[in-house]
Coordinates of N, CA, C and O in Angstrom, one line a residue:
X1 N 6.5 39.3 70.8 CA 7.8 39.1 71.2 C 8.8 39.8 70.3 O 8.7 39.8 69.1
X2 N 9.8 40.5 70.9 CA 10.8 41.2 70.1 C 11.9 40.3 69.7 O 12.2 39.3 70.4
X3 N 12.6 40.6 68.6 CA 13.7 39.8 68.1 C 14.8 39.7 69.2 O 15.4 38.7 69.4
X4 N 15.0 40.8 69.9 CA 16.1 40.8 71.0 C 15.8 39.7 72.0 O 16.7 39.1 72.6
X5 N 14.5 39.5 72.3 CA 14.1 38.5 73.3 C 14.3 37.1 72.8 O 14.7 36.2 73.5
X6 N 14.1 36.9 71.5 CA 14.3 35.6 70.8 C 15.8 35.2 70.9 O 16.1 34.0 71.0
X7 N 16.7 36.1 70.9 CA 18.1 35.8 70.8 C 18.8 36.1 72.1 O 20.0 36.2 72.1
X8 N 18.1 36.3 73.2 CA 18.7 36.5 74.5 C 19.3 35.2 75.0 O 18.6 34.2 75.2
X9 N 20.6 35.2 75.1 CA 21.3 34.0 75.5 C 21.9 34.1 76.9 O 22.8 33.3 77.3
X10 N 21.4 35.0 77.7 CA 21.9 35.2 79.0 C 21.8 33.9 79.8 O 20.8 33.2 79.7
X11 N 22.8 33.6 80.6 CA 22.8 32.4 81.4 C 23.0 31.1 80.5 O 22.9 30.0 81.1
X12 N 23.3 31.2 79.3 CA 23.6 30.1 78.4 C 25.1 29.9 78.3 O 25.8 30.9 78.3
X13 N 25.5 28.7 78.1 CA 27.0 28.4 77.9 C 27.1 27.8 76.6 O 26.5 26.8 76.3
X14 N 28.0 28.4 75.8 CA 28.2 27.9 74.4 C 29.7 27.4 74.3 O 30.6 27.9 74.9
X15 N 29.9 26.3 73.5 CA 31.2 25.8 73.2 C 31.3 25.9 71.7 O 30.4 25.3 71.0
X16 N 32.3 26.5 71.1 CA 32.4 26.7 69.7 C 33.7 26.1 69.3 O 34.8 26.5 69.7
X17 N 33.7 25.1 68.4 CA 34.9 24.5 67.9 C 35.3 25.3 66.6 O 34.5 25.9 66.0
X18 N 36.6 25.2 66.3 CA 37.1 26.0 65.2 C 36.9 27.5 65.4 O 36.8 28.2 64.5
X19 N 37.0 27.9 66.7 CA 36.8 29.3 67.0 C 37.9 30.2 66.7 O 37.8 31.5 66.9
X20 N 39.1 29.7 66.3 CA 40.2 30.6 66.1 C 40.2 31.5 64.9 O 41.0 32.4 64.7
X21 N 39.2 31.2 64.0 CA 39.2 32.0 62.7 C 37.8 31.9 62.0 O 37.0 31.0 62.4
X22 N 37.6 32.7 61.0 CA 36.5 32.5 60.2 C 35.1 32.5 60.9 O 34.9 33.3 61.8
X23 N 34.3 31.6 60.4 CA 32.9 31.5 60.9 C 32.9 31.2 62.4 O 32.1 31.7 63.2
X24 N 33.8 30.3 62.9 CA 33.8 30.0 64.3 C 34.1 31.2 65.2 O 33.4 31.4 66.2
X25 N 35.0 32.1 64.8 CA 35.2 33.3 65.5 C 34.0 34.2 65.5 O 33.6 34.8 66.5
X26 N 33.4 34.3 64.4 CA 32.2 35.1 64.3 C 31.0 34.6 65.1 O 30.3 35.3 65.8
X27 N 30.8 33.2 65.0 CA 29.7 32.6 65.8 C 30.0 32.9 67.3 O 29.0 33.3 68.0
X28 N 31.2 32.8 67.7 CA 31.5 33.1 69.1 C 31.2 34.5 69.5 O 30.7 34.8 70.6
X29 N 31.6 35.4 68.7 CA 31.3 36.8 69.0 C 29.8 37.1 69.1 O 29.4 37.8 70.0
X30 N 29.1 36.6 68.1 CA 27.6 36.8 68.1 C 27.0 36.2 69.4 O 26.1 36.8 70.0
X31 N 27.4 35.0 69.7 CA 26.9 34.4 70.9 C 27.1 35.2 72.1 O 26.2 35.4 73.0
X32 N 28.4 35.7 72.3 CA 28.7 36.5 73.4 C 28.0 37.9 73.4 O 27.5 38.3 74.4
X33 N 27.8 38.4 72.2 CA 27.1 39.7 72.1 C 25.6 39.5 72.6 O 25.0 40.5 73.0
X34 N 25.1 38.3 72.5 CA 23.7 38.1 72.9 C 23.6 37.4 74.3 O 22.6 36.9 74.6
X35 N 24.7 37.5 75.0 CA 24.7 37.1 76.4 C 25.3 35.8 76.8 O 25.4 35.5 78.0
X36 N 25.6 34.9 75.9 CA 26.2 33.6 76.2 C 27.6 33.8 76.7 O 28.3 34.6 76.3
X37 N 27.9 32.9 77.6 CA 29.3 32.7 78.0 C 29.9 31.7 77.0 O 29.3 30.6 76.8
X38 N 31.1 31.9 76.5 CA 31.6 31.1 75.4 C 32.9 30.5 75.7 O 33.9 31.1 76.1
X39 N 33.0 29.2 75.4 CA 34.2 28.4 75.4 C 34.7 28.4 74.0 O 34.1 27.8 73.1
X40 N 35.8 29.0 73.8 CA 36.5 29.0 72.4 C 37.4 27.9 72.3 O 38.4 27.8 73.1
X41 N 37.2 27.0 71.3 CA 38.0 25.8 71.2 C 38.6 25.7 69.8 O 37.9 25.8 68.8
X42 N 39.9 25.5 69.8 CA 40.6 25.3 68.5 C 42.1 24.8 68.9 O 42.5 24.8 70.0
X43 N 42.8 24.6 67.8 CA 44.2 24.2 68.0 C 45.2 25.4 68.2 O 46.2 25.2 68.8
X44 N 44.8 26.5 67.7 CA 45.6 27.7 67.8 C 45.3 28.6 69.0 O 44.5 29.5 68.8
X45 N 45.9 28.3 70.1 CA 45.6 29.1 71.3 C 45.9 30.5 71.2 O 45.2 31.4 71.8
X46 N 47.0 30.9 70.5 CA 47.3 32.3 70.3 C 46.1 33.1 69.7 O 45.8 34.2 70.2
X47 N 45.5 32.5 68.7 CA 44.3 33.2 68.1 C 43.1 33.2 69.0 O 42.3 34.2 69.0
X48 N 43.0 32.1 69.8 CA 41.8 32.1 70.7 C 42.0 33.2 71.8 O 41.0 33.8 72.2
X49 N 43.2 33.4 72.2 CA 43.5 34.4 73.3 C 43.1 35.8 72.7 O 42.6 36.6 73.5
X50 N 43.4 36.1 71.5 CA 43.1 37.4 70.9 C 41.6 37.5 70.8 O 41.0 38.6 71.2
X51 N 40.9 36.5 70.4 CA 39.4 36.5 70.3 C 38.8 36.7 71.7 O 37.8 37.4 71.9
X52 N 39.3 36.0 72.7 CA 38.9 36.1 74.1 C 38.9 37.5 74.6 O 38.0 38.1 75.1
X53 N 40.1 38.2 74.3 CA 40.2 39.6 74.7 C 39.2 40.5 74.0 O 38.7 41.4 74.6
X54 N 39.0 40.2 72.7 CA 38.0 41.0 72.0 C 36.6 40.9 72.5 O 35.9 41.8 72.7
X55 N 36.2 39.6 72.9 CA 34.9 39.4 73.4 C 34.8 40.1 74.8 O 33.8 40.7 75.1
X56 N 35.8 39.9 75.6 CA 35.8 40.6 77.0 C 35.8 42.1 76.9 O 35.1 42.7 77.6
X57 N 36.5 42.6 75.9 CA 36.5 44.1 75.7 C 35.1 44.6 75.4 O 34.8 45.8 75.7
X58 N 34.3 43.8 74.7 CA 33.0 44.2 74.3 C 32.0 43.8 75.4 O 30.8 44.0 75.2
X59 N 32.4 43.4 76.6 CA 31.6 43.1 77.7 C 31.1 41.7 77.9 O 30.3 41.3 78.7
X60 N 31.6 40.8 77.0 CA 31.3 39.4 77.1 C 32.2 38.5 78.0 O 33.2 39.0 78.5
X61 N 31.8 37.3 78.1 CA 32.6 36.3 78.8 C 33.1 35.2 78.0 O 32.3 34.6 77.2
X62 N 34.4 34.8 78.0 CA 34.9 33.7 77.2 C 36.1 33.1 77.9 O 36.8 33.8 78.7
X63 N 36.3 31.9 77.5 CA 37.6 31.2 77.9 C 38.2 30.6 76.6 O 37.4 30.3 75.7
X64 N 39.5 30.5 76.6 CA 40.2 29.9 75.4 C 40.7 28.5 75.8 O 41.3 28.4 76.9
X65 N 40.3 27.5 75.0 CA 40.7 26.1 75.3 C 41.4 25.5 74.1 O 40.7 25.4 73.1
X66 N 42.7 25.2 74.2 CA 43.3 24.6 73.1 C 43.0 23.1 73.0 O 43.1 22.3 74.0
X67 N 42.4 22.6 71.9 CA 42.1 21.2 71.7 C 41.9 21.0 70.3 O 41.4 21.8 69.5
X68 N 42.2 19.7 69.9 CA 42.0 19.2 68.5 C 40.7 18.4 68.6 O 40.6 17.5 69.4
X69 N 39.8 18.7 67.7 CA 38.5 18.0 67.7 C 38.6 16.5 67.4 O 37.8 15.8 67.8
X70 N 39.8 16.1 66.9 CA 40.0 14.7 66.6 C 40.5 13.9 67.9 O 40.5 12.7 67.9
X71 N 40.8 14.7 68.9 CA 41.3 14.1 70.2 C 40.1 14.1 71.2 O 39.8 15.1 71.8
X72 N 39.5 12.9 71.3 CA 38.3 12.9 72.2 C 38.6 13.2 73.6 O 37.8 13.9 74.3
X73 N 39.8 12.9 74.1 CA 40.1 13.2 75.5 C 40.3 14.7 75.7 O 39.9 15.3 76.6
X74 N 40.9 15.3 74.7 CA 41.1 16.8 74.7 C 39.8 17.5 74.6 O 39.6 18.5 75.3
X75 N 38.8 17.0 73.9 CA 37.5 17.6 73.8 C 36.7 17.4 75.1 O 36.0 18.3 75.6
X76 N 36.9 16.3 75.8 CA 36.3 16.1 77.1 C 36.9 17.1 78.1 O 36.1 17.7 78.9
X77 N 38.2 17.3 78.0 CA 38.8 18.4 78.8 C 38.2 19.8 78.5 O 38.0 20.6 79.4
X78 N 38.0 20.0 77.2 CA 37.4 21.3 76.8 C 36.0 21.5 77.4 O 35.7 22.6 77.9
X79 N 35.2 20.5 77.3 CA 33.9 20.6 78.0 C 34.0 20.8 79.5 O 33.3 21.5 80.1
X80 N 35.0 20.1 80.1 CA 35.2 20.2 81.5 C 35.7 21.6 81.9 O 35.2 22.2 82.9
X81 N 36.5 22.2 81.0 CA 37.0 23.6 81.3 C 35.8 24.6 81.2 O 35.7 25.5 82.0
X82 N 34.9 24.3 80.2 CA 33.7 25.2 80.1 C 32.8 25.1 81.3 O 32.4 26.1 81.8
X83 N 32.6 23.8 81.7 CA 31.8 23.6 82.9 C 32.4 24.3 84.1 O 31.6 24.8 85.0
X84 N 33.7 24.1 84.3 CA 34.3 24.7 85.5 C 34.2 26.2 85.5 O 34.0 26.8 86.5
X85 N 34.3 26.8 84.3 CA 34.3 28.3 84.2 C 32.9 28.8 84.3 O 32.6 29.8 84.9
X86 N 31.9 28.1 83.6 CA 30.6 28.8 83.4 C 29.4 27.9 83.7 O 28.3 28.4 83.8
X87 N 29.6 26.6 83.8 CA 28.5 25.7 84.0 C 28.3 24.8 82.8 O 29.1 24.8 81.8
X88 N 27.2 24.0 82.7 CA 27.0 23.0 81.7 C 26.8 23.7 80.3 O 26.1 24.7 80.2
X89 N 27.5 23.2 79.3 CA 27.3 23.7 78.0 C 25.9 23.4 77.5 O 25.5 22.2 77.5
X90 N 25.2 24.4 77.0 CA 23.9 24.2 76.5 C 23.7 24.5 75.0 O 22.7 24.3 74.4
X91 N 24.8 25.1 74.5 CA 24.9 25.4 73.0 C 26.2 24.8 72.5 O 27.3 25.2 73.0
X92 N 26.1 24.0 71.5 CA 27.3 23.5 70.9 C 27.3 23.9 69.4 O 26.4 23.6 68.7
X93 N 28.4 24.6 69.0 CA 28.6 25.0 67.6 C 29.7 24.1 67.1 O 30.9 24.4 67.4
X94 N 29.4 23.1 66.4 CA 30.4 22.2 65.8 C 30.9 22.8 64.5 O 30.4 22.4 63.4
X95 N 31.7 23.7 64.6 CA 32.2 24.5 63.4 C 33.5 24.0 62.8 O 33.7 24.2 61.6
X96 N 34.3 23.4 63.6 CA 35.6 22.9 63.0 C 35.4 22.0 61.8 O 34.5 21.1 61.9
X97 N 36.2 22.2 60.8 CA 36.0 21.4 59.6 C 37.2 21.6 58.7 O 37.9 22.6 58.8
X98 N 37.4 20.7 57.8 CA 38.4 20.8 56.8 C 37.9 20.4 55.4 O 36.9 19.7 55.3
X99 N 38.6 20.9 54.4 CA 38.2 20.6 53.1 C 39.5 20.2 52.4 O 40.6 20.4 52.9
X100 N 39.4 19.6 51.3 CA 40.6 19.2 50.5 C 40.7 20.1 49.3 O 39.7 20.5 48.7
X101 N 41.9 20.4 48.9 CA 42.1 21.2 47.7 C 42.5 20.4 46.5 O 42.5 21.0 45.4
X102 N 42.7 19.1 46.6 CA 43.1 18.3 45.5 C 41.9 17.9 44.7 O 40.8 17.9 45.2
X103 N 42.2 17.5 43.5 CA 41.1 16.8 42.7 C 40.8 15.5 43.4 O 41.6 14.8 43.9
X104 N 39.5 15.1 43.3 CA 39.1 13.9 44.0 C 39.9 12.7 43.5 O 40.2 11.8 44.3
X105 N 40.2 12.6 42.2 CA 40.9 11.5 41.7 C 42.4 11.4 42.2 O 43.0 10.4 42.1
X106 N 42.9 12.5 42.8 CA 44.2 12.6 43.3 C 44.3 12.5 44.8 O 45.4 12.5 45.4
X107 N 43.1 12.5 45.4 CA 43.1 12.5 46.9 C 43.5 11.2 47.5 O 43.0 10.1 47.1
X108 N 44.5 11.2 48.4 CA 44.9 10.0 49.0 C 43.9 9.5 50.0 O 43.1 10.3 50.5
X109 N 44.0 8.2 50.4 CA 43.1 7.7 51.4 C 43.4 8.4 52.7 O 42.4 8.7 53.5
X110 N 44.6 8.7 53.0 CA 44.9 9.4 54.3 C 44.3 10.8 54.4 O 43.7 11.2 55.4
X111 N 44.3 11.5 53.2 CA 43.7 12.8 53.2 C 42.2 12.7 53.3 O 41.5 13.5 54.0
X112 N 41.6 11.7 52.6 CA 40.1 11.5 52.7 C 39.7 11.1 54.1 O 38.7 11.7 54.6
X113 N 40.5 10.3 54.8 CA 40.2 9.9 56.2 C 40.2 11.1 57.1 O 39.4 11.2 58.0
X114 N 41.2 12.0 56.9 CA 41.3 13.2 57.7 C 40.0 14.1 57.5 O 39.5 14.6 58.5
X115 N 39.6 14.2 56.3 CA 38.3 15.0 56.0 C 37.2 14.4 56.7 O 36.4 15.1 57.4
X116 N 37.0 13.1 56.6 CA 35.9 12.4 57.2 C 36.0 12.4 58.7 O 35.0 12.7 59.4
X117 N 37.1 12.2 59.3 CA 37.3 12.2 60.7 C 37.0 13.6 61.3 O 36.3 13.7 62.4
X118 N 37.4 14.6 60.7 CA 37.2 16.0 61.2 C 35.7 16.4 61.0 O 35.1 16.9 61.9
X119 N 35.2 16.2 59.8 CA 33.9 16.7 59.4 C 32.7 15.8 59.9 O 31.6 16.3 59.9
X120 N 33.0 14.5 60.2 CA 31.9 13.6 60.6 C 32.1 13.1 62.0 O 31.3 13.3 62.9
X121 N 33.2 12.4 62.2 CA 33.5 11.7 63.5 C 33.5 12.8 64.6 O 32.9 12.6 65.6
X122 N 34.3 13.8 64.4 CA 34.5 14.8 65.5 C 33.2 15.5 65.8 O 32.9 15.8 67.0
X123 N 32.4 15.7 64.8 CA 31.1 16.4 65.0 C 30.2 15.5 65.9 O 29.6 15.9 66.8
X124 N 30.2 14.2 65.5 CA 29.3 13.3 66.2 C 29.8 13.1 67.7 O 29.0 13.2 68.6
X125 N 31.1 12.9 67.9 CA 31.6 12.7 69.2 C 31.5 13.9 70.1 O 31.3 13.8 71.3
X126 N 31.7 15.1 69.5 CA 31.5 16.3 70.3 C 30.0 16.5 70.7 O 29.7 16.9 71.8
X127 N 29.1 16.2 69.8 CA 27.7 16.2 70.1 C 27.3 15.2 71.2 O 26.5 15.5 72.1
X128 N 27.9 14.0 71.1 CA 27.7 13.0 72.1 C 28.2 13.4 73.4 O 27.5 13.2 74.4
X129 N 29.3 14.0 73.5 CA 29.9 14.5 74.7 C 29.0 15.6 75.3 O 28.7 15.6 76.5
X130 N 28.5 16.5 74.5 CA 27.6 17.6 75.0 C 26.3 17.0 75.5 O 25.8 17.4 76.6
X131 N 25.8 16.1 74.8 CA 24.5 15.4 75.2 C 24.6 14.7 76.5 O 23.8 14.8 77.4
X132 N 25.7 14.0 76.7 CA 25.9 13.3 78.0 C 26.0 14.3 79.1 O 25.4 14.0 80.2
X133 N 26.6 15.4 78.9 CA 26.7 16.3 80.0 C 25.4 17.1 80.3 O 25.1 17.4 81.4
X134 N 24.7 17.3 79.2 CA 23.4 18.0 79.3 C 22.4 17.1 80.1 O 21.5 17.6 80.8
X135 N 22.5 15.8 79.8 CA 21.5 14.9 80.5 C 21.8 14.8 82.0 O 21.0 14.7 82.8

């Protein structure tokens, strides 16, 4: 088997959170380059639109969906938009995340809860949403 066959994602649908920059944008591009149709999800729609155009210019398929991973209803709508455009999401890249820049001893409870909510809760609830739809 050739490497290209291992990574052939034709007819697969991917949803990438945090797709507006950094690793999320790169994951989305690589998925599209390998044949996946990609739902780009993040809070910054203007950046998603630029990435969508880049993917389409390279021959890929993508939609841009503005959503905050902390908003479960918005994420359900993002999955719904992906399904409407391409079919059931079969690949989930839970990329959205936050870090704190403060020293741990200076980190407020509110800041800590935001880190946990984004990096743990949102990941779990997005995976749960994906699994429900795949089933």
